[in-house]
Short mmCIF file of C-alpha atoms in Angstrom, two decimals:
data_model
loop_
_atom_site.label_atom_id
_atom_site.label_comp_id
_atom_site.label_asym_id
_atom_site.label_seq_id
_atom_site.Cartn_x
_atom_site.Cartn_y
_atom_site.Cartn_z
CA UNK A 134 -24.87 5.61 -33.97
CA UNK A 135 -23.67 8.50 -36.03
CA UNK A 136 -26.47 9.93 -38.37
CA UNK A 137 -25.31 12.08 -41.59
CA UNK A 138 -28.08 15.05 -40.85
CA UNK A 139 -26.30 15.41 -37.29
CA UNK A 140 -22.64 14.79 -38.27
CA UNK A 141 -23.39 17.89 -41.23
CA UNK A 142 -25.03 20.04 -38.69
CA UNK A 143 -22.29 19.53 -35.97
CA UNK A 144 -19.88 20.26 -39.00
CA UNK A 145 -21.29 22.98 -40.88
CA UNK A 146 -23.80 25.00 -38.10
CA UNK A 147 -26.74 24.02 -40.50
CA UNK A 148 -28.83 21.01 -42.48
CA UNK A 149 -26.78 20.43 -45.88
CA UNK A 150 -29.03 19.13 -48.71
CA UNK A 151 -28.14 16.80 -51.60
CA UNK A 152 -28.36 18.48 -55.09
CA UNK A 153 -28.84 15.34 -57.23
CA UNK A 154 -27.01 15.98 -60.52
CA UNK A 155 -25.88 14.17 -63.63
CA UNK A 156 -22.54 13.74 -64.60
CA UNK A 157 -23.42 12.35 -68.25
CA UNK A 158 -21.09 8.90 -67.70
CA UNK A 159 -22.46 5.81 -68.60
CA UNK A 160 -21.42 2.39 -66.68
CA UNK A 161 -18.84 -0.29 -68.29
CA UNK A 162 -21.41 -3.02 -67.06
CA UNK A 163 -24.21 -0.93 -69.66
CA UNK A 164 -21.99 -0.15 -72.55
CA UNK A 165 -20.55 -3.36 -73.07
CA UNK A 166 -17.36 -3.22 -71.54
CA UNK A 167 -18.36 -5.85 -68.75
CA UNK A 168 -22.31 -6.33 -70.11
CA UNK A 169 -25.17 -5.14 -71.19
CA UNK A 170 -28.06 -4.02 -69.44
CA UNK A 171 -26.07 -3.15 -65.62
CA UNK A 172 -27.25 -4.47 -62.83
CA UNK A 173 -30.59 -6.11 -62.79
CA UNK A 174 -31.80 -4.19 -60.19
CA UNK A 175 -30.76 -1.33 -61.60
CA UNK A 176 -33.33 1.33 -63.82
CA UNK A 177 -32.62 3.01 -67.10
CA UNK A 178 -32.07 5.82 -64.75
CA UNK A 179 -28.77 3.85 -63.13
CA UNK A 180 -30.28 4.62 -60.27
CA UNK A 181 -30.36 8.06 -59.93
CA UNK A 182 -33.98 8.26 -61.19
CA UNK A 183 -34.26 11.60 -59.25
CA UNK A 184 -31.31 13.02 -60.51
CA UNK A 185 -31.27 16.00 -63.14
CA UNK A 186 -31.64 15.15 -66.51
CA UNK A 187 -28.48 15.70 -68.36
CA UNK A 188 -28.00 19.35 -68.82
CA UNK A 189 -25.33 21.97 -68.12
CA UNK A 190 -24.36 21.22 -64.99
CA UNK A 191 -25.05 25.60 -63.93
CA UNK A 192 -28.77 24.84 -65.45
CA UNK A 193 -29.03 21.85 -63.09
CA UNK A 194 -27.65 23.12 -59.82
CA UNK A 195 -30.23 26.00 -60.06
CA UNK A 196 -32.77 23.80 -60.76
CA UNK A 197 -31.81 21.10 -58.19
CA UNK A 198 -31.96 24.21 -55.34
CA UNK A 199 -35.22 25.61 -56.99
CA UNK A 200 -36.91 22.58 -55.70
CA UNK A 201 -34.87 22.40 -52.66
CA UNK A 202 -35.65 26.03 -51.67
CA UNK A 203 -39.34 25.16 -52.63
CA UNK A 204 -39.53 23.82 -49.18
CA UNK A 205 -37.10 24.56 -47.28
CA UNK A 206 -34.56 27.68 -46.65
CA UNK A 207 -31.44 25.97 -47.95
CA UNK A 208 -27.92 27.60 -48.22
CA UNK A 209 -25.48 24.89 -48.19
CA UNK A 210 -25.52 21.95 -50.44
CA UNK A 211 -23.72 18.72 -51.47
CA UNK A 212 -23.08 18.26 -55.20
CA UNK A 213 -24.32 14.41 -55.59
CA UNK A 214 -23.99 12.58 -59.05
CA UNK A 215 -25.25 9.20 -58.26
CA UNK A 216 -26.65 7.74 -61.26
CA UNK A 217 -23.89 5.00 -63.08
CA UNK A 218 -20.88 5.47 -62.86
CA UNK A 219 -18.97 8.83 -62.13
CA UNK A 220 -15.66 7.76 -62.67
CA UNK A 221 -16.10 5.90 -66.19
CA UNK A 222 -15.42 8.23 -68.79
CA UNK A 223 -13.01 11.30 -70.21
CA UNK A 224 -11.09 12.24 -67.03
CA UNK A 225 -10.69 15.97 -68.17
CA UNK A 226 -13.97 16.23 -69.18
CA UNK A 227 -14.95 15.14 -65.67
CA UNK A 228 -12.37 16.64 -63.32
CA UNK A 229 -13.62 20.21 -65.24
CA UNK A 230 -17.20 19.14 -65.02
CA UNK A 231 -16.31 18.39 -60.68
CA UNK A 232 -14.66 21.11 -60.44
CA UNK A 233 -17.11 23.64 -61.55
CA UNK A 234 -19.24 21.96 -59.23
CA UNK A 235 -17.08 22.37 -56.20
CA UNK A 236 -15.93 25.91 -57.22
CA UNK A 237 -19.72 27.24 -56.18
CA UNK A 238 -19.45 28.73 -52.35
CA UNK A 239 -22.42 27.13 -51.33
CA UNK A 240 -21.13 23.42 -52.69
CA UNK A 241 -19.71 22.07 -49.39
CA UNK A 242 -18.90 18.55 -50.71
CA UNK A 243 -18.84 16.44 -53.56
CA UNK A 244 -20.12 13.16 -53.63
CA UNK A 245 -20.05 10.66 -56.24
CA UNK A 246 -20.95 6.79 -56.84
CA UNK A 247 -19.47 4.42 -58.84
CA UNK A 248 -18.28 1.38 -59.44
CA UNK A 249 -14.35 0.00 -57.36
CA UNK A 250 -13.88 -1.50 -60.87
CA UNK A 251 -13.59 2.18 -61.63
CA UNK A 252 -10.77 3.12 -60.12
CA UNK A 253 -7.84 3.39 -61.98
CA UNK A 254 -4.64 5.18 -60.73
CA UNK A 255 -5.23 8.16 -63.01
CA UNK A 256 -8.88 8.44 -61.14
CA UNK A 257 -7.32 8.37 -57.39
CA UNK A 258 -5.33 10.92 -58.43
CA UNK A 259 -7.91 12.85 -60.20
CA UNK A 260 -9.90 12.59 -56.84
CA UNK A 261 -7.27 13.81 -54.37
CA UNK A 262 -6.78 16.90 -56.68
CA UNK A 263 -10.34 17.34 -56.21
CA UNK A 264 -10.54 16.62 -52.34
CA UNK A 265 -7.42 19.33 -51.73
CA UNK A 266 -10.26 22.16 -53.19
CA UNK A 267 -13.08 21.00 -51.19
CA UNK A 268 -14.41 16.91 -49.34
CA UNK A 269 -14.96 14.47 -51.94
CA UNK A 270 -17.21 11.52 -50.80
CA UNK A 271 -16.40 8.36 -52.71
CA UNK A 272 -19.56 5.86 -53.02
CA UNK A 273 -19.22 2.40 -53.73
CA UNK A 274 -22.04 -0.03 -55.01
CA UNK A 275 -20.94 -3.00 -53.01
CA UNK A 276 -24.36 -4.36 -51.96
CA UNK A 277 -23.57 -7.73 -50.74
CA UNK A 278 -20.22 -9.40 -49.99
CA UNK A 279 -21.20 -13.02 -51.27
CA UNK A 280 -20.17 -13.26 -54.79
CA UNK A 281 -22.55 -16.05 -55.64
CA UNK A 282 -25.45 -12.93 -55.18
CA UNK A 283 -23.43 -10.62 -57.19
CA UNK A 284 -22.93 -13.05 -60.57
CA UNK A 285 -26.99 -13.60 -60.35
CA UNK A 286 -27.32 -9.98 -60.88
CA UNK A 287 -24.63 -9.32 -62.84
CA UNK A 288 -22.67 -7.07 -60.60
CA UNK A 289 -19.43 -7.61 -63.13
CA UNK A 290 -16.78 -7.68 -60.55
CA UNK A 291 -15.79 -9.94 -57.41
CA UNK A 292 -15.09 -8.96 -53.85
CA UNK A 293 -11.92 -8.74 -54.14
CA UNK A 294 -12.02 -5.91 -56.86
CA UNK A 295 -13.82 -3.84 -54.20
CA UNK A 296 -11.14 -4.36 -51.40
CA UNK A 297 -8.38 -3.32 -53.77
CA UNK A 298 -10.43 -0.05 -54.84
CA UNK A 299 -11.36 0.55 -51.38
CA UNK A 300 -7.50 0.60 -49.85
CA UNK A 301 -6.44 2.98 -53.08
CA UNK A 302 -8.98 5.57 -51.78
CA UNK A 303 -8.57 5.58 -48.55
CA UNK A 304 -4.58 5.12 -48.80
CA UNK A 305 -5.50 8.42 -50.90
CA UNK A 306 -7.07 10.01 -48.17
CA UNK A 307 -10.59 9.81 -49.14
CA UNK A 308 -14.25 9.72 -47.75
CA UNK A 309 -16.11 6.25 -48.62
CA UNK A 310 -19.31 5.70 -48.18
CA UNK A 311 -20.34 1.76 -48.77
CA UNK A 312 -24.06 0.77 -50.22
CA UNK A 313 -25.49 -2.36 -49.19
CA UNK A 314 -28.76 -4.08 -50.34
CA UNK A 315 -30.97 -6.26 -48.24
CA UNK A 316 -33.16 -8.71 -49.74
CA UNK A 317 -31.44 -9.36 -52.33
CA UNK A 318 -32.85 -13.11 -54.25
CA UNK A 319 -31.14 -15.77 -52.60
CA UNK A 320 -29.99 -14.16 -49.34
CA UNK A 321 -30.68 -15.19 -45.69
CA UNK A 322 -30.68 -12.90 -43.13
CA UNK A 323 -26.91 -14.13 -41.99
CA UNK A 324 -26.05 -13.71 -45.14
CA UNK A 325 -26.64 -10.03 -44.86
CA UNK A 326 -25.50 -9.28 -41.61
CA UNK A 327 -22.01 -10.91 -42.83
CA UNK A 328 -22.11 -7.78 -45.23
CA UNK A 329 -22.54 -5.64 -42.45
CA UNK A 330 -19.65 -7.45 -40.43
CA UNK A 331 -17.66 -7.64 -43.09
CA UNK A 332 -17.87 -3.80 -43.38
CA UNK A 333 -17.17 -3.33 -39.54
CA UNK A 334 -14.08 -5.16 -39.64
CA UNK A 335 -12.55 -3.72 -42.34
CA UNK A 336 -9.17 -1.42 -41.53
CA UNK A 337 -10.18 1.51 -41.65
CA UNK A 338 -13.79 0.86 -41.67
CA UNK A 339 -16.03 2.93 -43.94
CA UNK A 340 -16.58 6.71 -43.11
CA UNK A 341 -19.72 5.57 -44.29
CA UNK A 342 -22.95 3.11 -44.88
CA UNK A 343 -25.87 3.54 -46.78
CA UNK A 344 -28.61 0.70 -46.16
CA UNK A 345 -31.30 0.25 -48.59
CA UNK A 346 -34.35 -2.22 -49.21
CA UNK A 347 -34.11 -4.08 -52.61
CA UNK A 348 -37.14 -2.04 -54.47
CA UNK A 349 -37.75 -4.37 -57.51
CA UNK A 350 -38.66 -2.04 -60.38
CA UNK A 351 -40.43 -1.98 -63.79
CA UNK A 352 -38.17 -2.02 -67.05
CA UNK A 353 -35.61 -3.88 -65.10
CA UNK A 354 -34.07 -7.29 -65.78
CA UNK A 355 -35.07 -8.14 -61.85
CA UNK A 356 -38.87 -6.66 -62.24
CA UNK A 357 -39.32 -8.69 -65.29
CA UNK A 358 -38.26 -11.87 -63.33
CA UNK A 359 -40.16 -10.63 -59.97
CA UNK A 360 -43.04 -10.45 -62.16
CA UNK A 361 -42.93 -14.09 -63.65
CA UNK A 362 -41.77 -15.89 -60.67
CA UNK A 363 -41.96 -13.70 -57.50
CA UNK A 364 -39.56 -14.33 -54.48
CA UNK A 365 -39.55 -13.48 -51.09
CA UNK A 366 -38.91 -10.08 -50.24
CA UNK A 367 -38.39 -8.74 -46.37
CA UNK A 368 -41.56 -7.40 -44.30
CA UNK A 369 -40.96 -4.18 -42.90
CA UNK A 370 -40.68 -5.98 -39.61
CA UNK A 371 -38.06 -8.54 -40.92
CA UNK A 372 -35.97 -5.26 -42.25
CA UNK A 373 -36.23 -3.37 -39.71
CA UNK A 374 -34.87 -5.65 -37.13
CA UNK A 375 -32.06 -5.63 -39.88
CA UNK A 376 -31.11 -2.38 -39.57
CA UNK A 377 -31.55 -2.54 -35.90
CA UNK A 378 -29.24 -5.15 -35.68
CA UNK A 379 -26.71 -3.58 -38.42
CA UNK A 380 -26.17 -0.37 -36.23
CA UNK A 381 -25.60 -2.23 -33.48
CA UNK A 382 -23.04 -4.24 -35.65
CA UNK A 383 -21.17 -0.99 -37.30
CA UNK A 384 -18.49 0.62 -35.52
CA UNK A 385 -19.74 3.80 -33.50
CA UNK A 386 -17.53 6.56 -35.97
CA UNK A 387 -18.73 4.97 -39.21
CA UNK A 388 -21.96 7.67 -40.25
CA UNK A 389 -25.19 6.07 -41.29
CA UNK A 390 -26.32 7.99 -44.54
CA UNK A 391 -28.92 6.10 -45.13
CA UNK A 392 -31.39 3.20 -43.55
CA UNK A 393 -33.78 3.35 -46.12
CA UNK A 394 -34.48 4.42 -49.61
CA UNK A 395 -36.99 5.62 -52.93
CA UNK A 396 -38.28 4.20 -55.51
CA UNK A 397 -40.61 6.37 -58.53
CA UNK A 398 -43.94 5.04 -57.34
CA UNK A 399 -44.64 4.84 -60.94
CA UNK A 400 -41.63 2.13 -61.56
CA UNK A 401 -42.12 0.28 -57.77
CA UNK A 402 -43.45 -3.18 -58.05
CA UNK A 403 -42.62 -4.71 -54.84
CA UNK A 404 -42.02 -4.45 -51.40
CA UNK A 405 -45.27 -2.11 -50.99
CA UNK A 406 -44.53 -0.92 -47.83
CA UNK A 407 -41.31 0.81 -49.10
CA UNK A 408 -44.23 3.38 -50.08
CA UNK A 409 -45.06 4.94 -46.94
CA UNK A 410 -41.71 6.28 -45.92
CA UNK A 411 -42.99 8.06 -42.42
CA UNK A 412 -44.40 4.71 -41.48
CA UNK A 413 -41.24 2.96 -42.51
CA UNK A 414 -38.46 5.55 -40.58
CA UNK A 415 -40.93 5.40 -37.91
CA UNK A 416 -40.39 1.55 -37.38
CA UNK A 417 -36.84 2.23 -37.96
CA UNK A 418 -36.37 4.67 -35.52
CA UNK A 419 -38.41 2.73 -33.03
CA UNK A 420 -36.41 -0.76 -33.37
CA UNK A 421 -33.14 1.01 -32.89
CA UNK A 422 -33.90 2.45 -30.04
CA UNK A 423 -35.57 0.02 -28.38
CA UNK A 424 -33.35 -1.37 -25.24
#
């Protein structure tokens, strides 16, 4: 298994760290385009909650590395706009907005998520003028390949929207990195491991996965529901056996960004145990390595 922290270190002689910035875009599943409301998962902060608030983007790269630097001697960074959709909006607005980002020496990479419904020509090309300056890392919200789990919260596109916009960017020479869900209502654990295989077997695969826990938040269609009617979410047992059983599933030269995420303790309902994040990437660690 290929971790990010190692593949960046190997790559760049030092840790890189995330700046988590906002692009200003909104997402056509928000604005009424596809829906109201996004995702139902999904926070009024499209979640990016700890993203920068919308600012000028010089103002919020010094503040993002003020934090960073409040713990940590950091000189190399990845400019990260994760919150909606980064590819849904005026294209010269954003390609100026991404490039003054990547035009900073110590920006090593840009990163952005959004949606494969996203993904017009236009954008692909956009991108690959972008990834000629410096690596741009493409991140699509796939979360789960059954389409049954995707219309009950209101994803606004079918697998087969993701496999086109996945071929354009890699046929355009781009990094993707995949995000996938667990625990999402409805799903058995085969259910999510086809996700995973799914994934694998794709040609190319995906640079990259990032695995996350549903967190089921307040002010969010989902939290609302969770709160009425609660469902079954995985133990931290039950997901980590997951993720044990996903790397082993994942070809060996796709990275693993992520095998777990945050939620604002403020807006997490439920699973509780998401809380203690040593606890949790100390189970992790320990199932994947067990023989």
């Amino acid at each position: 298994m290929r971790r990010l922290n190692d593949v960046l270190k190997a790559q760049y002689g030092e840790k890189v760290y995330k700046l988590s910035l906002s692009s200003g875009c909104t997402c056509p599943n928000r604005d009424g385009t596809l829906g109201f409301g996004g995702c139902t998962f999904c926070s009024e902060g499209g979640s990016g909650d700890f993203a920068a608030p919308p600012a000028p983007l010089d103002a919020q790269i010094e503040n993002a590395k003020a934090r960073i630097r409040q713990k940590t001697d950091a000189r190399k960074f990845i400019a990260y706009f994760q919150s909606y959709t980064n590819t849904y909006g005026d294209l010269k607005r954003l390609e100026a907005l991404y490039t003054e980002a990547i035009s900073r020496d110590e920006v090593v990479i840009l990163s952005l998520g959004t949606r494969p419904d996203c993904l017009g020509a236009d954008v692909i090309a956009m991108l690959k003028r972008l990834n000629a300056i410096k690596p741009v890392w493409v991140e699509l919200g796939l979360q789960t390949i059954h389409d049954r789990t995707a219309a009950a919260f209101h994803r606004g596109y079918p697998l087969a929207v993701f496999e086109t916009g996945y071929r354009a960017l890699k046929a355009a020479g781009l990094t993707v990195v995949v995000h996938v869900i667990y625990s999402l209502p409805g799903e058995t654990r085969a259910d999510m491991l086809d996700t995973v295989r799914y994934l694998a077997a794709l040609d190319p695969p995906p640079d990259g996965v990032k695995l996350q826990m549903l967190h089921i938040l307040r002010g969010t269609q989902m939290g609302a529901a969770y709160e009425k009617e609660p469902f079954p979410l995985l133990s931290l047992e039950e997901y980590a056996d997951l993720i044990a059983e996903s790397v082993r599933i994942l070809p060996p030269d796709t990275v693993l960004h992520r095998m777990t995420g945050d939620a604002p303790g403020a807006l997490l309902i439920a699973p509780e145990w998401t809380r203690n994040k040593k606890r949790v990437l100390n189970t992790l660690n320990r199932k994947i390595n067990d023989p």
